[in-house]
Coordinates of C-alpha atoms in Angstrom, one line a residue:
Chain A
M1 CA -33.9 39.4 -3.6
R2 CA -33.8 42.4 -6.0
K3 CA -35.1 44.6 -3.2
L4 CA -32.1 43.8 -1.0
P5 CA -29.7 46.6 -2.1
S6 CA -32.1 49.4 -1.5
R7 CA -32.9 47.9 1.9
W8 CA -29.3 47.6 2.8
I9 CA -28.8 51.2 1.8
R10 CA -31.6 52.3 4.0
E11 CA -30.8 50.1 7.0
L12 CA -27.1 50.0 7.0
L13 CA -25.4 52.6 4.8
I14 CA -27.4 55.6 5.9
P15 CA -26.9 55.1 9.6
L16 CA -23.2 54.4 9.0
L17 CA -22.7 57.5 6.9
T18 CA -24.5 59.6 9.5
L19 CA -22.2 58.2 12.1
V20 CA -19.1 58.9 10.1
L21 CA -20.3 62.5 9.5
A22 CA -21.2 62.9 13.1
T23 CA -17.9 61.6 14.4
S24 CA -15.8 63.6 11.9
C25 CA -17.4 66.9 12.8
E26 CA -16.7 66.9 16.5
Q27 CA -14.7 65.3 19.2
Y28 CA -15.0 61.5 19.0
P29 CA -14.7 59.5 21.2
R30 CA -16.0 61.9 23.9
D31 CA -15.7 61.9 27.7
P32 CA -18.7 60.9 29.7
Q33 CA -17.6 63.3 32.5
D34 CA -16.2 65.9 30.1
S35 CA -12.6 65.8 31.5
L36 CA -10.7 67.0 28.5
N37 CA -13.0 70.0 27.9
Q38 CA -12.9 70.9 31.5
I39 CA -9.1 70.8 31.5
E40 CA -8.9 73.1 28.5
Q41 CA -11.6 75.5 29.9
S42 CA -10.1 75.7 33.4
G43 CA -6.5 75.8 32.2
T44 CA -5.4 73.3 34.8
L45 CA -4.4 69.6 34.6
H46 CA -4.7 67.9 38.0
V47 CA -2.1 65.2 38.2
G48 CA -1.7 62.8 41.1
A49 CA 2.0 62.0 41.8
I50 CA 3.2 58.8 43.6
E51 CA 6.9 59.0 44.6
N52 CA 8.6 56.3 42.6
P53 CA 12.1 57.1 41.2
P54 CA 13.0 57.6 38.4
W55 CA 9.4 58.2 37.2
V56 CA 8.3 60.5 40.0
I57 CA 10.9 62.0 42.3
G58 CA 10.6 64.5 45.1
N59 CA 8.6 65.4 48.2
P60 CA 5.6 67.6 48.9
P61 CA 5.1 70.5 48.7
D62 CA 7.7 70.7 45.9
S63 CA 6.7 70.0 42.3
P64 CA 7.9 66.5 41.4
A65 CA 10.8 65.8 39.1
G66 CA 11.2 62.5 37.3
V67 CA 10.6 61.1 33.9
E68 CA 6.8 61.0 34.1
A69 CA 6.6 64.4 35.8
R70 CA 8.6 65.9 32.9
L71 CA 6.4 64.1 30.3
M72 CA 3.2 65.3 31.9
E73 CA 4.5 68.9 32.0
R74 CA 5.1 68.7 28.3
F75 CA 1.6 67.2 27.8
A76 CA 0.1 70.1 29.7
G77 CA 2.2 72.5 27.6
E78 CA 0.8 70.9 24.5
L79 CA -2.8 71.5 25.8
G80 CA -1.8 75.0 26.9
V81 CA -2.6 74.4 30.5
E82 CA -0.8 74.4 33.9
V83 CA -0.2 71.3 36.0
V84 CA -1.5 71.2 39.5
W85 CA 0.3 68.5 41.4
H86 CA -1.3 66.3 44.0
W87 CA 1.1 64.2 46.0
G88 CA -0.2 61.0 47.6
N89 CA 0.0 57.2 47.8
E90 CA -1.8 54.9 45.4
G91 CA -4.8 54.3 47.5
K92 CA -5.6 58.0 48.0
L93 CA -4.9 59.0 44.4
F94 CA -6.7 56.2 42.7
E95 CA -9.7 57.0 44.9
G96 CA -9.5 60.6 43.8
L97 CA -9.2 59.5 40.2
S98 CA -12.3 57.3 40.5
R99 CA -14.2 60.3 41.8
Y100 CA -13.0 62.4 38.8
E101 CA -11.2 64.8 41.2
L102 CA -7.9 64.1 39.4
D103 CA -7.3 63.9 35.7
L104 CA -4.2 61.7 35.7
V105 CA -2.1 59.6 38.1
I106 CA 1.6 58.9 37.5
G107 CA 4.4 57.2 39.4
G108 CA 5.7 54.1 37.6
I109 CA 2.3 52.5 37.2
T110 CA 2.4 49.3 35.2
T111 CA -0.3 47.1 33.6
G112 CA -0.1 44.7 36.5
N113 CA -1.3 47.4 39.0
P114 CA -4.0 46.1 41.2
W115 CA -5.9 49.4 41.0
K116 CA -6.7 48.9 37.3
R117 CA -10.4 48.1 38.0
Q118 CA -10.8 51.6 39.5
A119 CA -9.1 53.4 36.7
G120 CA -8.4 53.5 33.0
F121 CA -4.9 52.9 31.7
T122 CA -3.3 54.2 28.6
V123 CA -1.6 51.9 26.2
P124 CA 1.9 51.0 27.5
W125 CA 4.1 53.9 26.6
Y126 CA 7.3 52.3 27.8
S127 CA 8.4 48.7 28.4
G128 CA 11.0 48.2 31.2
H129 CA 12.7 45.1 32.4
A130 CA 14.1 43.8 35.6
V131 CA 17.4 42.0 34.7
V132 CA 20.5 40.5 36.2
G133 CA 23.5 42.8 36.0
I134 CA 27.1 41.7 36.2
P135 CA 30.3 43.7 36.8
H136 CA 32.4 44.4 33.7
G137 CA 34.8 41.6 33.1
H138 CA 32.6 39.1 35.0
A139 CA 32.2 35.7 33.2
P140 CA 29.0 35.7 31.1
L141 CA 26.0 34.1 32.6
S142 CA 23.9 31.6 30.7
S143 CA 21.6 30.8 33.5
L144 CA 21.1 31.6 37.2
E145 CA 21.4 27.9 38.3
G146 CA 23.3 27.8 41.5
I147 CA 24.4 31.4 41.3
T148 CA 24.1 33.8 44.2
V149 CA 22.4 37.1 43.2
A150 CA 22.4 40.3 45.2
V151 CA 18.8 41.5 45.7
R152 CA 17.7 44.7 47.3
Q153 CA 15.3 43.6 50.0
G154 CA 11.6 44.6 49.6
E155 CA 11.4 44.8 45.8
G156 CA 10.0 41.4 45.1
F157 CA 12.7 40.2 42.8
S158 CA 13.8 37.3 45.1
G159 CA 11.0 35.0 43.7
K160 CA 12.0 35.6 40.1
V161 CA 15.6 34.8 40.9
Q162 CA 14.7 31.7 42.8
D163 CA 12.4 30.6 40.0
K164 CA 15.4 30.6 37.7
G165 CA 17.4 28.5 40.2
G166 CA 19.4 31.3 41.7
R167 CA 20.3 31.9 45.3
I168 CA 19.4 35.1 47.1
Q169 CA 21.6 37.4 49.0
F170 CA 19.7 40.4 50.4
V171 CA 21.5 43.7 50.5
K172 CA 20.6 47.2 51.6
D173 CA 22.5 49.1 48.9
L174 CA 23.2 47.7 45.5
A175 CA 26.1 50.1 45.0
G176 CA 28.1 48.4 47.8
V177 CA 27.9 44.9 46.1
D178 CA 31.3 43.6 45.1
N179 CA 31.8 41.3 42.2
M180 CA 28.4 39.6 42.4
P181 CA 25.5 39.5 39.9
V182 CA 22.8 41.9 40.9
A183 CA 19.0 41.9 40.3
A184 CA 17.5 45.3 39.5
R185 CA 15.7 47.3 36.9
A186 CA 17.6 47.7 33.6
W187 CA 18.1 51.5 34.0
E188 CA 19.5 51.0 37.5
I189 CA 21.9 48.4 36.2
D190 CA 23.2 51.0 33.7
A191 CA 23.4 53.6 36.4
L192 CA 25.4 51.3 38.7
G193 CA 27.9 50.9 35.9
L194 CA 27.1 47.2 35.5
E195 CA 26.6 45.1 32.4
N196 CA 23.3 43.5 31.5
S197 CA 23.8 39.8 31.6
G198 CA 20.8 39.2 29.2
I199 CA 18.9 37.4 31.8
T200 CA 15.5 39.0 32.2
L201 CA 13.6 38.6 35.4
Q202 CA 10.4 40.5 34.7
Q203 CA 8.8 42.9 32.2
F204 CA 7.0 46.1 33.2
Q205 CA 4.6 47.8 30.8
H206 CA 4.4 51.4 32.0
V207 CA 1.1 53.2 31.7
V208 CA -0.5 56.4 32.9
A209 CA -3.8 56.1 34.8
I210 CA -6.8 58.2 33.8
P211 CA -10.4 58.3 35.2
K212 CA -12.3 55.3 33.9
G213 CA -14.0 55.8 30.6
E214 CA -12.7 59.3 29.9
N215 CA -11.9 58.3 26.3
A216 CA -11.3 61.8 24.7
L217 CA -8.7 62.5 27.4
L218 CA -7.3 59.0 26.9
M219 CA -6.9 59.4 23.2
R220 CA -5.3 62.8 23.5
L221 CA -2.8 61.6 26.1
E222 CA -2.0 58.4 24.1
D223 CA -1.5 60.5 21.0
F224 CA 1.0 62.6 23.0
L225 CA 2.8 59.5 24.5
L226 CA 3.0 57.7 21.2
A227 CA 4.6 60.8 19.6
N228 CA 6.8 62.0 22.4
A229 CA 7.7 59.0 24.6
D230 CA 9.8 56.9 22.2
R231 CA 12.4 54.7 23.8
K232 CA 15.3 57.1 23.0
T233 CA 13.6 60.0 24.7
V234 CA 12.6 58.0 27.7
A235 CA 16.1 56.5 28.0
R236 CA 17.6 60.0 27.9
L237 CA 15.2 61.2 30.6
I238 CA 15.9 58.2 32.8
A239 CA 19.7 58.7 32.4
R240 CA 19.3 62.3 33.4
E241 CA 17.2 61.5 36.5
A242 CA 19.5 58.7 37.5
E243 CA 22.5 61.1 37.5
R244 CA 20.9 63.2 40.3
Chain B
M1 CA -36.5 -9.7 22.1
S2 CA -38.3 -7.8 19.4
L3 CA -36.4 -4.9 18.0
R4 CA -38.0 -1.9 16.3
S5 CA -37.5 -1.8 12.5
V6 CA -34.9 0.6 11.0
Y7 CA -36.3 3.8 9.8
H8 CA -35.2 5.2 6.4
L9 CA -35.7 8.8 5.7
P10 CA -37.2 9.6 2.3
E11 CA -34.5 10.6 -0.3
D12 CA -35.4 14.3 -0.3
K13 CA -35.4 14.6 3.5
K14 CA -32.1 12.8 3.6
R15 CA -30.7 15.4 1.2
L16 CA -32.0 18.1 3.5
L17 CA -30.5 16.5 6.5
D18 CA -27.2 16.3 4.7
K19 CA -27.4 19.9 3.9
A20 CA -28.2 20.7 7.5
R21 CA -25.1 18.8 8.6
R22 CA -22.9 20.7 6.2
L23 CA -24.4 24.0 7.3
E24 CA -23.7 23.1 10.9
W25 CA -20.0 22.4 10.1
I26 CA -19.9 25.7 8.3
T27 CA -21.5 27.4 11.3
L28 CA -18.9 25.9 13.6
G29 CA -16.1 27.0 11.3
F30 CA -17.3 30.6 11.2
Q31 CA -18.1 30.7 14.9
I32 CA -14.5 29.7 15.7
S33 CA -13.2 32.5 13.4
I34 CA -15.6 35.0 15.0
V35 CA -14.4 34.0 18.5
I36 CA -10.8 34.6 17.4
V37 CA -11.5 37.9 15.7
M38 CA -13.5 39.1 18.7
Y39 CA -10.9 38.1 21.1
L40 CA -8.2 40.1 19.3
A41 CA -10.4 43.2 19.3
L42 CA -11.6 42.7 22.9
G43 CA -11.4 45.9 24.8
S44 CA -12.9 46.9 28.1
S45 CA -16.4 47.2 26.8
Q46 CA -18.7 45.0 28.7
A47 CA -21.1 44.5 25.8
M48 CA -18.2 43.4 23.7
K49 CA -17.1 40.8 26.2
T50 CA -20.6 39.6 26.6
A51 CA -21.0 39.2 22.9
W52 CA -17.7 37.2 22.9
V53 CA -18.9 34.8 25.6
E54 CA -22.2 34.6 23.8
D55 CA -20.4 33.6 20.6
M56 CA -18.6 30.8 22.4
L57 CA -21.8 29.5 23.9
S58 CA -23.5 29.6 20.5
M59 CA -21.2 26.8 19.4
I60 CA -23.2 24.4 21.7
P61 CA -26.2 23.9 19.4
P62 CA -24.3 23.0 16.3
I63 CA -22.0 20.7 18.3
V64 CA -24.9 18.8 20.0
F65 CA -26.7 18.6 16.6
L66 CA -23.7 17.0 14.9
I67 CA -23.2 14.6 17.8
S68 CA -26.9 13.6 17.9
L69 CA -26.7 13.1 14.1
R70 CA -24.1 10.4 14.6
I71 CA -26.1 8.6 17.4
R72 CA -29.6 8.8 15.9
H73 CA -28.6 6.7 12.9
R74 CA -27.6 3.7 15.0
K75 CA -29.8 0.7 14.4
P76 CA -32.0 -0.5 17.3
D77 CA -30.2 -3.2 19.3
T78 CA -30.9 -5.3 22.3
S79 CA -29.9 -2.6 24.7
H80 CA -32.1 0.0 22.9
P81 CA -34.9 -2.0 21.2
Y82 CA -36.7 1.2 20.3
G83 CA -33.6 2.6 18.7
Y84 CA -31.6 5.8 19.3
R85 CA -33.7 8.4 17.6
R86 CA -34.9 10.1 20.7
V87 CA -31.3 11.4 21.2
T88 CA -32.6 14.2 19.0
L89 CA -34.9 15.3 21.7
L90 CA -32.0 15.3 24.2
A91 CA -29.9 17.4 21.7
F92 CA -32.8 19.8 21.4
L93 CA -33.0 20.2 25.2
M94 CA -29.3 20.9 25.4
A95 CA -29.4 23.5 22.6
A96 CA -32.4 25.1 24.2
A97 CA -30.7 25.2 27.6
A98 CA -27.7 26.9 26.0
I99 CA -29.9 29.7 24.7
L100 CA -31.5 30.1 28.2
V101 CA -28.0 30.3 29.7
V102 CA -27.0 32.9 27.2
G103 CA -30.1 34.9 28.1
L104 CA -29.4 34.7 31.8
Y105 CA -25.7 35.6 31.3
L106 CA -26.5 38.6 29.2
I107 CA -28.9 39.9 31.9
Y108 CA -26.4 39.4 34.6
E109 CA -23.5 41.0 32.8
A110 CA -25.5 44.0 31.6
S111 CA -27.1 44.8 35.0
H112 CA -23.8 44.3 36.7
S113 CA -22.1 46.9 34.5
L114 CA -25.0 49.3 35.0
I115 CA -25.0 48.8 38.8
T116 CA -21.2 49.2 39.1
Q117 CA -21.4 52.1 36.7
N118 CA -18.6 50.6 34.7
H119 CA -17.3 53.3 32.2
P120 CA -15.5 51.4 29.5
T121 CA -12.1 52.9 28.8
L122 CA -11.3 52.6 25.1
G123 CA -8.0 54.0 23.7
H124 CA -5.7 53.3 20.8
F125 CA -5.3 50.0 19.2
D126 CA -2.2 49.0 17.3
L127 CA -3.6 47.9 13.9
F128 CA -0.5 46.6 12.0
G129 CA 1.5 49.7 13.1
H130 CA -1.3 52.2 12.7
Y131 CA -2.8 53.5 15.9
V132 CA -6.6 53.8 15.6
W133 CA -9.4 54.1 18.2
I134 CA -10.1 50.6 19.4
G135 CA -13.8 51.3 19.1
W136 CA -13.5 51.2 15.3
V137 CA -11.7 47.9 15.5
M138 CA -14.4 46.5 17.8
I139 CA -17.2 47.7 15.5
A140 CA -15.5 46.0 12.5
A141 CA -15.1 42.8 14.5
L142 CA -18.7 43.0 15.6
I143 CA -20.0 43.6 12.1
Y144 CA -18.0 40.6 10.9
A145 CA -19.6 38.6 13.8
M146 CA -23.0 39.5 12.6
I147 CA -22.8 38.4 8.9
P148 CA -22.5 34.6 9.1
P149 CA -25.3 34.1 11.8
V150 CA -27.7 36.3 9.8
I151 CA -27.2 34.3 6.6
L152 CA -26.8 30.8 8.1
G153 CA -29.6 31.3 10.5
R154 CA -32.0 32.2 7.7
I155 CA -31.1 29.1 5.6
K156 CA -31.2 26.8 8.7
I157 CA -34.6 28.0 9.8
K158 CA -36.1 27.0 6.5
I159 CA -34.6 23.5 6.6
A160 CA -35.5 23.1 10.3
K161 CA -39.2 23.7 9.5
E162 CA -39.2 21.4 6.5
L163 CA -37.4 18.6 8.4
H164 CA -39.2 19.1 11.7
E165 CA -35.8 19.4 13.2
K166 CA -36.0 21.2 16.5
T167 CA -32.3 21.2 17.4
L168 CA -31.6 22.9 14.1
Y169 CA -34.4 25.3 14.8
A170 CA -33.0 26.1 18.3
D171 CA -29.6 26.7 16.6
S172 CA -31.1 29.2 14.2
M173 CA -32.7 30.9 17.2
M174 CA -29.2 31.0 18.7
N175 CA -27.9 32.6 15.5
K176 CA -30.6 35.2 15.9
A177 CA -29.4 35.8 19.5
D178 CA -25.8 36.0 18.1
W179 CA -26.3 38.8 15.6
M180 CA -28.7 40.7 17.8
T181 CA -26.1 40.7 20.6
S182 CA -23.4 41.8 18.2
G183 CA -25.7 44.5 17.0
A184 CA -26.4 45.7 20.5
A185 CA -22.7 45.7 21.3
T186 CA -22.1 47.8 18.1
V187 CA -24.6 50.3 19.3
G188 CA -23.0 50.2 22.7
V189 CA -19.5 50.9 21.3
I190 CA -20.8 53.8 19.2
G191 CA -22.5 55.0 22.3
I192 CA -19.3 54.9 24.3
G193 CA -17.8 57.1 21.6
F194 CA -20.5 59.7 22.2
G195 CA -19.7 59.5 25.9
V196 CA -22.9 57.6 26.7
W197 CA -21.3 54.9 28.8
W198 CA -24.5 53.1 29.8
L199 CA -25.9 52.6 26.3
D200 CA -24.2 49.3 25.7
A201 CA -25.5 47.8 28.9
V202 CA -29.1 49.0 28.2
A203 CA -28.9 47.7 24.6
A204 CA -27.7 44.4 26.0
I205 CA -30.6 44.1 28.4
F206 CA -33.2 44.5 25.7
I207 CA -31.5 41.8 23.6
A208 CA -31.2 39.6 26.7
L209 CA -34.9 39.7 27.3
D210 CA -35.5 38.5 23.8
V211 CA -32.9 35.7 24.1
L212 CA -34.4 34.8 27.4
K213 CA -37.8 34.4 25.9
D214 CA -36.5 32.2 23.1
G215 CA -34.6 30.1 25.6
Y216 CA -37.5 29.7 27.9
N217 CA -39.9 28.7 25.2
N218 CA -37.4 26.2 23.7
V219 CA -36.6 24.6 27.0
K220 CA -40.3 24.3 27.8
C221 CA -40.9 22.7 24.4
A222 CA -37.9 20.3 24.7
M223 CA -39.0 19.1 28.2
S224 CA -42.5 18.6 27.0
D225 CA -41.3 16.6 24.0
L226 CA -39.2 14.5 26.3
M227 CA -42.3 13.9 28.3
D228 CA -44.1 12.6 25.1
S229 CA -46.2 15.5 24.3
R230 CA -48.4 15.4 21.2
P231 CA -46.4 16.2 18.0
N232 CA -46.2 19.9 17.8
S233 CA -45.0 22.6 15.5
V234 CA -41.3 23.4 15.4
E235 CA -42.1 27.1 15.2
S236 CA -44.9 27.7 17.6
G237 CA -45.0 24.6 19.7
K238 CA -48.7 24.3 19.1
P239 CA -50.1 20.8 18.4
L240 CA -49.9 19.8 14.7
G241 CA -53.3 18.0 14.8
I242 CA -51.9 15.0 12.8
E243 CA -53.8 12.6 15.1
E244 CA -57.1 13.6 13.5
R245 CA -55.7 13.3 10.0
L246 CA -54.3 9.9 10.8
T247 CA -57.6 8.7 12.3
E248 CA -59.4 9.8 9.2
E249 CA -57.0 7.9 7.0
V250 CA -57.3 4.7 9.1
L251 CA -61.1 5.0 9.0
R252 CA -61.0 5.1 5.2
S253 CA -59.7 1.5 5.1
P254 CA -62.5 -1.0 4.3
L255 CA -61.1 -3.2 7.1
V256 CA -61.7 -0.8 9.9
E257 CA -64.9 -0.2 11.8
N258 CA -63.6 2.4 14.3
A259 CA -60.2 3.8 15.2
S260 CA -58.4 6.1 17.7
V261 CA -54.7 7.0 17.8
R262 CA -52.1 8.5 20.2
L263 CA -48.8 9.9 18.9
R264 CA -45.6 11.4 20.2
E265 CA -42.4 12.8 18.7
E266 CA -39.1 11.0 18.5
G267 CA -37.0 13.8 17.1
I268 CA -37.9 14.3 13.5
T269 CA -40.1 11.2 13.3
V270 CA -43.5 10.6 14.9
C271 CA -44.5 7.3 16.5
G272 CA -47.3 5.9 18.6
E273 CA -50.2 3.5 18.7
V274 CA -53.2 3.2 16.3
F275 CA -56.1 1.4 18.0
V276 CA -58.6 -0.2 15.6
Q277 CA -61.9 -2.1 15.8
L278 CA -61.7 -4.3 12.7
K279 CA -64.8 -5.2 10.7
G280 CA -65.6 -8.9 11.5
Q281 CA -62.9 -9.2 14.0
G282 CA -65.0 -11.5 16.1
E283 CA -63.6 -12.5 19.4
L284 CA -60.1 -11.0 18.8
G285 CA -60.7 -7.8 20.6
R286 CA -62.1 -9.4 23.7
Q287 CA -59.4 -12.1 23.7
L288 CA -56.6 -9.5 23.6
K289 CA -58.2 -7.5 26.4
E290 CA -58.3 -10.7 28.6
L291 CA -54.7 -11.4 27.8
S292 CA -53.8 -7.9 28.6
D293 CA -55.5 -8.0 31.9
E294 CA -53.9 -11.3 32.8
I295 CA -50.3 -10.3 32.0
G296 CA -50.9 -7.0 33.7
K297 CA -51.3 -8.9 37.0
S298 CA -47.9 -10.6 36.8
D299 CA -45.8 -7.6 37.7
W300 CA -47.0 -4.4 39.3
R301 CA -44.8 -2.3 37.0
Y302 CA -46.7 -3.4 33.8
H303 CA -49.0 -0.7 32.8
N304 CA -50.8 -0.2 29.5
L305 CA -48.9 -2.8 27.6
V306 CA -50.0 -2.8 23.9
I307 CA -50.6 -6.2 22.5
M308 CA -50.0 -6.3 18.8
P309 CA -51.1 -9.4 16.8
V310 CA -48.6 -10.0 13.9
E311 CA -48.2 -12.4 11.1
K312 CA -45.1 -14.0 12.3
I313 CA -42.8 -13.5 15.3
G314 CA -39.4 -12.2 14.3
P315 CA -36.8 -9.7 15.8
S316 CA -38.7 -6.9 14.1
Q317 CA -41.8 -6.6 12.0
D318 CA -40.0 -6.0 8.7
Q319 CA -36.6 -7.5 9.6
P320 CA -37.0 -11.3 9.7
A321 CA -34.9 -13.3 12.1
A322 CA -31.7 -11.2 12.2
N323 CA -31.4 -11.4 16.0
S324 CA -31.8 -14.3 18.4
A325 CA -35.1 -13.5 20.2
R326 CA -37.5 -16.1 19.0
N327 CA -37.9 -18.6 21.8
K328 CA -41.4 -18.1 23.0
A329 CA -41.7 -21.7 24.2

């Protein structure tokens, strides 16, 4: 038993100390495919952009606008590199990401995204909600039981409204809805000049997609997002994009 | 019907068994805490997930041990005239099977993540408002998961050998599998940090082979015990050779001319038959053989019935007339 301390030092402490020294000297964690170093060496950040307002707005061949496009430009600025934009749909861009052809993919990607097995996701940097909005002066809603809600067809909110006992009225344009509760994302409710009824339909945890396992890039990007994408900044960016 | 007598463990062994029971409760308690801690730190590392599942499966041996402990102390009754002690063998088989399953699972998971080239993505973790690399949190959780099995496993293995308690032995083997898997996962997470994505899968495969070997040997031993193998060592599974010792002892009696024994295990106890040729036994041996041949003809299922002359017929040899099984009209 008296031998134990020296054995512990040999078998546990020394490797641990070596590890701490090794990790404090250089980049840790590292990228298996060396993404971050290559970005810095080549001076280019290859970002896949999926059109999805207000996160990514625009059309090829223009550079995208939108909240996430702005953020990624700032991130590139912090790294001292230029962004090279690659427009595409999810299938194409996530395939490119899984082959390490792209460094990042943006476009309102949330944690529920079905491509998550092919990619790595950052920690959620913004949490958005789908809510029911009501016109100013409308009687407050305590529940959706028996209430008809205007839903833009094709966004998938009808199920959530029905789950809460509401009835659906599909519309093409939410701006044309008159004196009726509306289901939409919270920022859109604000942009439409409606009031948030406090009834939440769904939560969205927004993430940025990176190539799987590129942990140095991931840590760097998360550091950036945690420092720069606070709720206030994001809200300001959304408001600016919504005005366009 | 004749019931087998109740077996009482010697005082010192009883104390050991009590200690074993307490240790198994402690093991269960720690195991639950480990499963919770690991769950909270679970990232996308395959080795970490595997270690977590392994920690859940490793609750099986202590659970079956504690259940078997309740059942094996039941007195023999008319439905189980030989008693309930062989439940221990069943518990041992289940514990051994759990180890085998863990081994197979580890191999499957590790080779799966190698084949699919799964690069674990590990970013920041919100540790009470401080963002740190989740790898450090995982390593801390894994080191916590290693400590109880190392300590408890070492204590249990000693008791298991002394008590001839194979379920407990299997459980300490499971503890070994536990801390080794956690160790492999730690190496794996450190490897991920250095950009070596395949290290955790490779480490897991090496551990898995060891676990698989333990599982296979234990299942083999448990099945062989259930099939009435000779009493064998808890550790190596080799015959203990107590038959020879017992025969010598029987032969030392002045009453005995010649003797032969056959023994099997019933959990921590050993039972069987001692055949003796008594000095001056006269016609007894031949008479019993005749009786045996005769009753053997009455039902084709009778085989090798052992006839035991006793002083007086009662429900059991040392439990006079407690049950109603005396009418031998």
